[in-house]
Short mmCIF file of C-alpha atoms in Angstrom, two decimals:
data_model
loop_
_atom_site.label_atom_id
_atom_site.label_comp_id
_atom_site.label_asym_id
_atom_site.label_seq_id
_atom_site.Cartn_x
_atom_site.Cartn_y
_atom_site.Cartn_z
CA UNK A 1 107.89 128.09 91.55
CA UNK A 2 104.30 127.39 92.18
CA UNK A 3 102.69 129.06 94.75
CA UNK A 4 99.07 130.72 96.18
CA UNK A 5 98.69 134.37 97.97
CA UNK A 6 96.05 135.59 100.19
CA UNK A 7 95.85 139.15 101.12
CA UNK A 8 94.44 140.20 104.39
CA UNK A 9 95.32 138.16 107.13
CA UNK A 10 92.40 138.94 109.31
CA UNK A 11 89.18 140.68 107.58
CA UNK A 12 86.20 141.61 109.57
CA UNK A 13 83.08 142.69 108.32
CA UNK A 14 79.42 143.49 109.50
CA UNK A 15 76.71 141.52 109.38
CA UNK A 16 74.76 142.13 106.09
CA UNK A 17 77.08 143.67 104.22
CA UNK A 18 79.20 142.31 101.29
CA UNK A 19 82.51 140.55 101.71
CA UNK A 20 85.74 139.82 99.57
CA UNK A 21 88.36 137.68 100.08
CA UNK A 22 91.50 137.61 97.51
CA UNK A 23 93.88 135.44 96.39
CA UNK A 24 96.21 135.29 93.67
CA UNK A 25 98.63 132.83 92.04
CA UNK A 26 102.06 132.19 90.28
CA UNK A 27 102.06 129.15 88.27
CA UNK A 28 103.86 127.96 85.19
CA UNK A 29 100.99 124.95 84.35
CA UNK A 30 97.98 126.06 82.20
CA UNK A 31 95.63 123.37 83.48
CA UNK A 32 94.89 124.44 86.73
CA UNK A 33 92.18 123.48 89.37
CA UNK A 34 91.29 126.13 92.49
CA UNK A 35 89.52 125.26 95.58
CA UNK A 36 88.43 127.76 98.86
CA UNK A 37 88.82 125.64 101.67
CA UNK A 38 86.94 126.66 105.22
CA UNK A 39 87.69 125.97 108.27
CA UNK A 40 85.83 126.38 111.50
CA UNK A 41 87.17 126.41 115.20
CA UNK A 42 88.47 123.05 115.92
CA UNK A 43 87.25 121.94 112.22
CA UNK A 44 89.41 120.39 109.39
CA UNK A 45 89.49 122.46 106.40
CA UNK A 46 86.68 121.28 103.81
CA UNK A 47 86.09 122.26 100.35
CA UNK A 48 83.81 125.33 100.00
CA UNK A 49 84.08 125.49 95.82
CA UNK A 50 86.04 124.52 93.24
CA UNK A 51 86.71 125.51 89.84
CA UNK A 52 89.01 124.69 86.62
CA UNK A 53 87.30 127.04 84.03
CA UNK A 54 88.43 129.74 83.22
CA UNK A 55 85.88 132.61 83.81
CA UNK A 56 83.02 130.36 84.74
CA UNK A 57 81.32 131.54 87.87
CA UNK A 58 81.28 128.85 90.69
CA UNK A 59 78.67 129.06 93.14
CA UNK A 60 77.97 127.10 97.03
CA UNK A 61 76.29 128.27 99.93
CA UNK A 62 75.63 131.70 98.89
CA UNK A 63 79.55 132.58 98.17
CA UNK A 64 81.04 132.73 94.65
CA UNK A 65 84.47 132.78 92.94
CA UNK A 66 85.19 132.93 89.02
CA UNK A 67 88.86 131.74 88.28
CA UNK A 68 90.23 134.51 85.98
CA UNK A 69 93.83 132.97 84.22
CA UNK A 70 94.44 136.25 83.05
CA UNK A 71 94.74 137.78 86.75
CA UNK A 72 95.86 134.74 88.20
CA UNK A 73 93.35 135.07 90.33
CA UNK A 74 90.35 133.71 92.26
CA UNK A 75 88.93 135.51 94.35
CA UNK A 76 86.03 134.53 97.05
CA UNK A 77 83.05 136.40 97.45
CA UNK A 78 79.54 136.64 98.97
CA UNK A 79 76.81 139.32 98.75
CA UNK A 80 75.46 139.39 102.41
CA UNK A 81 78.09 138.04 105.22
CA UNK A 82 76.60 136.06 107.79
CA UNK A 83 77.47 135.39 111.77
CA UNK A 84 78.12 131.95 110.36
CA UNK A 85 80.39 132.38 108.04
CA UNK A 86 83.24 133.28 110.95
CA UNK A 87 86.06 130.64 110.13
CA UNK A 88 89.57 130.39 108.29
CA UNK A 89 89.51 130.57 104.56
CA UNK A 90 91.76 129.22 102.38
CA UNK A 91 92.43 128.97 98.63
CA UNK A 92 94.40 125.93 97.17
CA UNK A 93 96.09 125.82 93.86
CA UNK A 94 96.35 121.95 91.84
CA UNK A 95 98.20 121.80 89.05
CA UNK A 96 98.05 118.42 88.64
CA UNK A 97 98.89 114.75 89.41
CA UNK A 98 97.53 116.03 92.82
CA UNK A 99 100.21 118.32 93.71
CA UNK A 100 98.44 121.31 96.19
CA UNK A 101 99.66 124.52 97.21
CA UNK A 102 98.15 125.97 100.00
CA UNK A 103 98.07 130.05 100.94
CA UNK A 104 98.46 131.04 104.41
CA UNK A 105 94.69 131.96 104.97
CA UNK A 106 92.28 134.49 105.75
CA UNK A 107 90.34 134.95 109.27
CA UNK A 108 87.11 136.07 108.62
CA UNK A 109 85.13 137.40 111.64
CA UNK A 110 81.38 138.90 110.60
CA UNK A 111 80.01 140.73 113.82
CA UNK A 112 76.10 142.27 114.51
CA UNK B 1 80.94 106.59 103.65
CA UNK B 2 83.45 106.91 106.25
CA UNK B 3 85.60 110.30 106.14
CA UNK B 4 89.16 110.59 106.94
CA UNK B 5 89.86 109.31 110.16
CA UNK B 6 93.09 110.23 112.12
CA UNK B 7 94.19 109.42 116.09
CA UNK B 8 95.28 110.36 118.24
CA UNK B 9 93.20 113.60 118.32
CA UNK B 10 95.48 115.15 120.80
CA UNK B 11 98.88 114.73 122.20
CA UNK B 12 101.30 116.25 124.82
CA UNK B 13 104.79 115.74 124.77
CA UNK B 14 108.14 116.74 126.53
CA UNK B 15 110.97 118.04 124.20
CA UNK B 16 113.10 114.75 122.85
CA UNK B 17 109.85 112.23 123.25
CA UNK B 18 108.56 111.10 120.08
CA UNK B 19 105.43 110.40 118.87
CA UNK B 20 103.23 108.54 115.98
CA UNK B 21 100.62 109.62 114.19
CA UNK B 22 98.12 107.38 112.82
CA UNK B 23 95.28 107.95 109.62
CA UNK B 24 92.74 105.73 107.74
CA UNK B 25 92.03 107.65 104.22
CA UNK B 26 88.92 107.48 102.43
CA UNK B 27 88.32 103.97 100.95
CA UNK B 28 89.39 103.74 97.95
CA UNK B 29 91.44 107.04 97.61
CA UNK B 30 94.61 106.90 96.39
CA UNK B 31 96.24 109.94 97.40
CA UNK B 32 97.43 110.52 100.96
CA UNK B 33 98.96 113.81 102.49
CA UNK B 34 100.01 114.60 105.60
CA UNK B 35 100.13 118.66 106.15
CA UNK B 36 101.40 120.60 109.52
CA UNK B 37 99.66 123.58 110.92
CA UNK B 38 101.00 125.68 112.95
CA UNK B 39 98.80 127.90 114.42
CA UNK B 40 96.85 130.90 112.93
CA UNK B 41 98.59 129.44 109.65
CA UNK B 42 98.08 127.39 106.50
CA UNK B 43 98.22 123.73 105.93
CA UNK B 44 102.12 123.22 105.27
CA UNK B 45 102.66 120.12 102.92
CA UNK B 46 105.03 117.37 104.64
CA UNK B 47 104.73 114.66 102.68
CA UNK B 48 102.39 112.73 100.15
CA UNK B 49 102.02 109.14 98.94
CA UNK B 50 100.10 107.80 95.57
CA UNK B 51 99.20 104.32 97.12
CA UNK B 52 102.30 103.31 98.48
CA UNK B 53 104.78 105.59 97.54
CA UNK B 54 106.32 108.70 98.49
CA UNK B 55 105.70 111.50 95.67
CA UNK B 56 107.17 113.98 97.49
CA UNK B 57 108.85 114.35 100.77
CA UNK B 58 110.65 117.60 100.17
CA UNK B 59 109.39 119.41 102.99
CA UNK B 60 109.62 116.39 105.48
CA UNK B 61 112.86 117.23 107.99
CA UNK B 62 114.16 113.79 107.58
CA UNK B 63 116.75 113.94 110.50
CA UNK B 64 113.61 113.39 112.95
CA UNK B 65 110.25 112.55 111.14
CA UNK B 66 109.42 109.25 108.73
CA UNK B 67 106.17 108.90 106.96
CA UNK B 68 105.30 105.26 105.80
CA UNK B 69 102.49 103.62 103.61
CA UNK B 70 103.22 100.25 103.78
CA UNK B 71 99.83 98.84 101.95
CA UNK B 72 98.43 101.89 100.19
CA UNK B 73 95.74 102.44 102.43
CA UNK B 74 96.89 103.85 105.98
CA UNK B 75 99.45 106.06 106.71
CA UNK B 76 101.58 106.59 110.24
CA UNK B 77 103.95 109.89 110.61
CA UNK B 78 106.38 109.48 113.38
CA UNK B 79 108.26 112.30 115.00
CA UNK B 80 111.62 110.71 116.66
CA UNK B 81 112.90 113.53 118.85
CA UNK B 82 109.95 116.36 119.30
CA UNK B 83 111.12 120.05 119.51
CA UNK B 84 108.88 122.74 120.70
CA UNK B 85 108.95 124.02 117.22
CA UNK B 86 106.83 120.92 116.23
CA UNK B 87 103.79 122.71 118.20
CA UNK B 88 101.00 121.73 115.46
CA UNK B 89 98.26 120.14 114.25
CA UNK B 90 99.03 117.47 111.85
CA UNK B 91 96.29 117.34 109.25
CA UNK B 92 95.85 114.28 106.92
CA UNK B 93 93.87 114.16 103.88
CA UNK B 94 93.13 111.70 100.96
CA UNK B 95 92.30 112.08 97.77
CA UNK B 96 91.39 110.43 94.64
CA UNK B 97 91.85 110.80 90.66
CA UNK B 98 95.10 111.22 90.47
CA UNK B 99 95.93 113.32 87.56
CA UNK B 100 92.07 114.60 87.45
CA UNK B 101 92.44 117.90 90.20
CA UNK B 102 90.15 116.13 92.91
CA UNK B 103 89.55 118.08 96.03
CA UNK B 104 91.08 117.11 98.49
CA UNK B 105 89.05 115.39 101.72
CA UNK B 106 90.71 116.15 105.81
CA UNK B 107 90.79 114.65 108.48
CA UNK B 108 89.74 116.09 111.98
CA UNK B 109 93.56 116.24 113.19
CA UNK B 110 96.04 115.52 116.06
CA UNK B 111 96.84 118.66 118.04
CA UNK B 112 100.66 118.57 119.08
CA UNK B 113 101.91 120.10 121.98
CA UNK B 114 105.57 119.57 122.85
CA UNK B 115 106.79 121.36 126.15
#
């Protein structure tokens, strides 16, 4: 069936320094969309980027993810990790008609 | 424009008690999910509606929770007899396009607590 995977539960990186967060997918459909979702403390999840292209870039707020069909993957990533950017991360696989799938998420904690 | 709005934002409840959740979507959105969270964990889909009716309730434990869209627009999820395993936050989101990937827009959430 379909389904999403995020690797590393809880990641924590220093301030400044570059961060990655994966995920990879299983999916028989080959028009997909992808979304990272964030959520802060006591937040709902909101849409961080989004992308149905295969091997287009997608860029917000300084992170980026390129959706690569080939590797099933789409992995999030930003080139300087801010004190800010502490929260749950999640990717989100459509394939369609609205139907989401959901990985279990990534903590992110950035410290001085 | 409005987001999604969902109430109440908290509740406590002793095992056996049940409970009703209530959420206004976006206007005009189509799409309506409800998704549990348990915590330190994803959003788990329960059940989702395209206007008023149920797409998919697969993951929805019928014996104890119901999910209703009577007019298209809001939703109410109802837990009958609440278990301490029903410890959550019950997220619900709206959405629009159907069939054209649309993101997907959340609510703040009701944080369950069942002792």
């Amino acid at each position: 069936g379909d389904s999403v995977t995020q690797t590393e539960g809880l990641v924590t990186v220093t301030e400044g320094l570059p961060v990655k967060l994966n995920c990879t997918y299983q999916t028989t459909y080959l028009t997909i969309a992808f979304f990272w979702y964030v959520q802060y403390l006591n937040e709902a999840p909101q849409v961080l980027l989004k992308s149905s292209t295969d091997n287009k870039r997608t860029e917000h707020q300084g992170f980026h993810a390129t959706l690569h069909k080939s590797s099933s993957s789409f992995h999030l990533q930003k080139s300087s990790a801010q004190l800010s950017d502490s929260a749950l991360y999640y990717c989100a696989l459509n394939t369609g008609y609205q139907n989401f799938y959901f990985g279990k998420g990534t903590s992110l904690t950035v410290i001085p | 424009e409005a987001g999604v709005t969902q109430s109440p934002r908290y509740a406590v409840l002793q095992e056996g008690q049940a409970v009703s959740f209530w959420c206004d979507p976006i206007s005009g959105h189509d799409t309506l999910y409800w998704y549990q969270q348990p915590r330190d964990q994803g959003p788990q889909l329960l059940v989702y509606f395209r206007d008023e009716a149920v797409i998919d309730n697969s993951q929805l434990p019928s014996d104890r929770f119901s999910a209703v869209r009577p007019k298209g627009t809001n939703s109410t999820l109802k837990i009958q007899s609440a278990k301490q395993g029903d410890t959550a936050t019950y997220l619900c989101a709206s959405s629009s396009d159907w069939g054209n990937y649309a993101e997907q827009f959340f609510g703040p959430g009701t944080r369950l607590t069942v002792l």
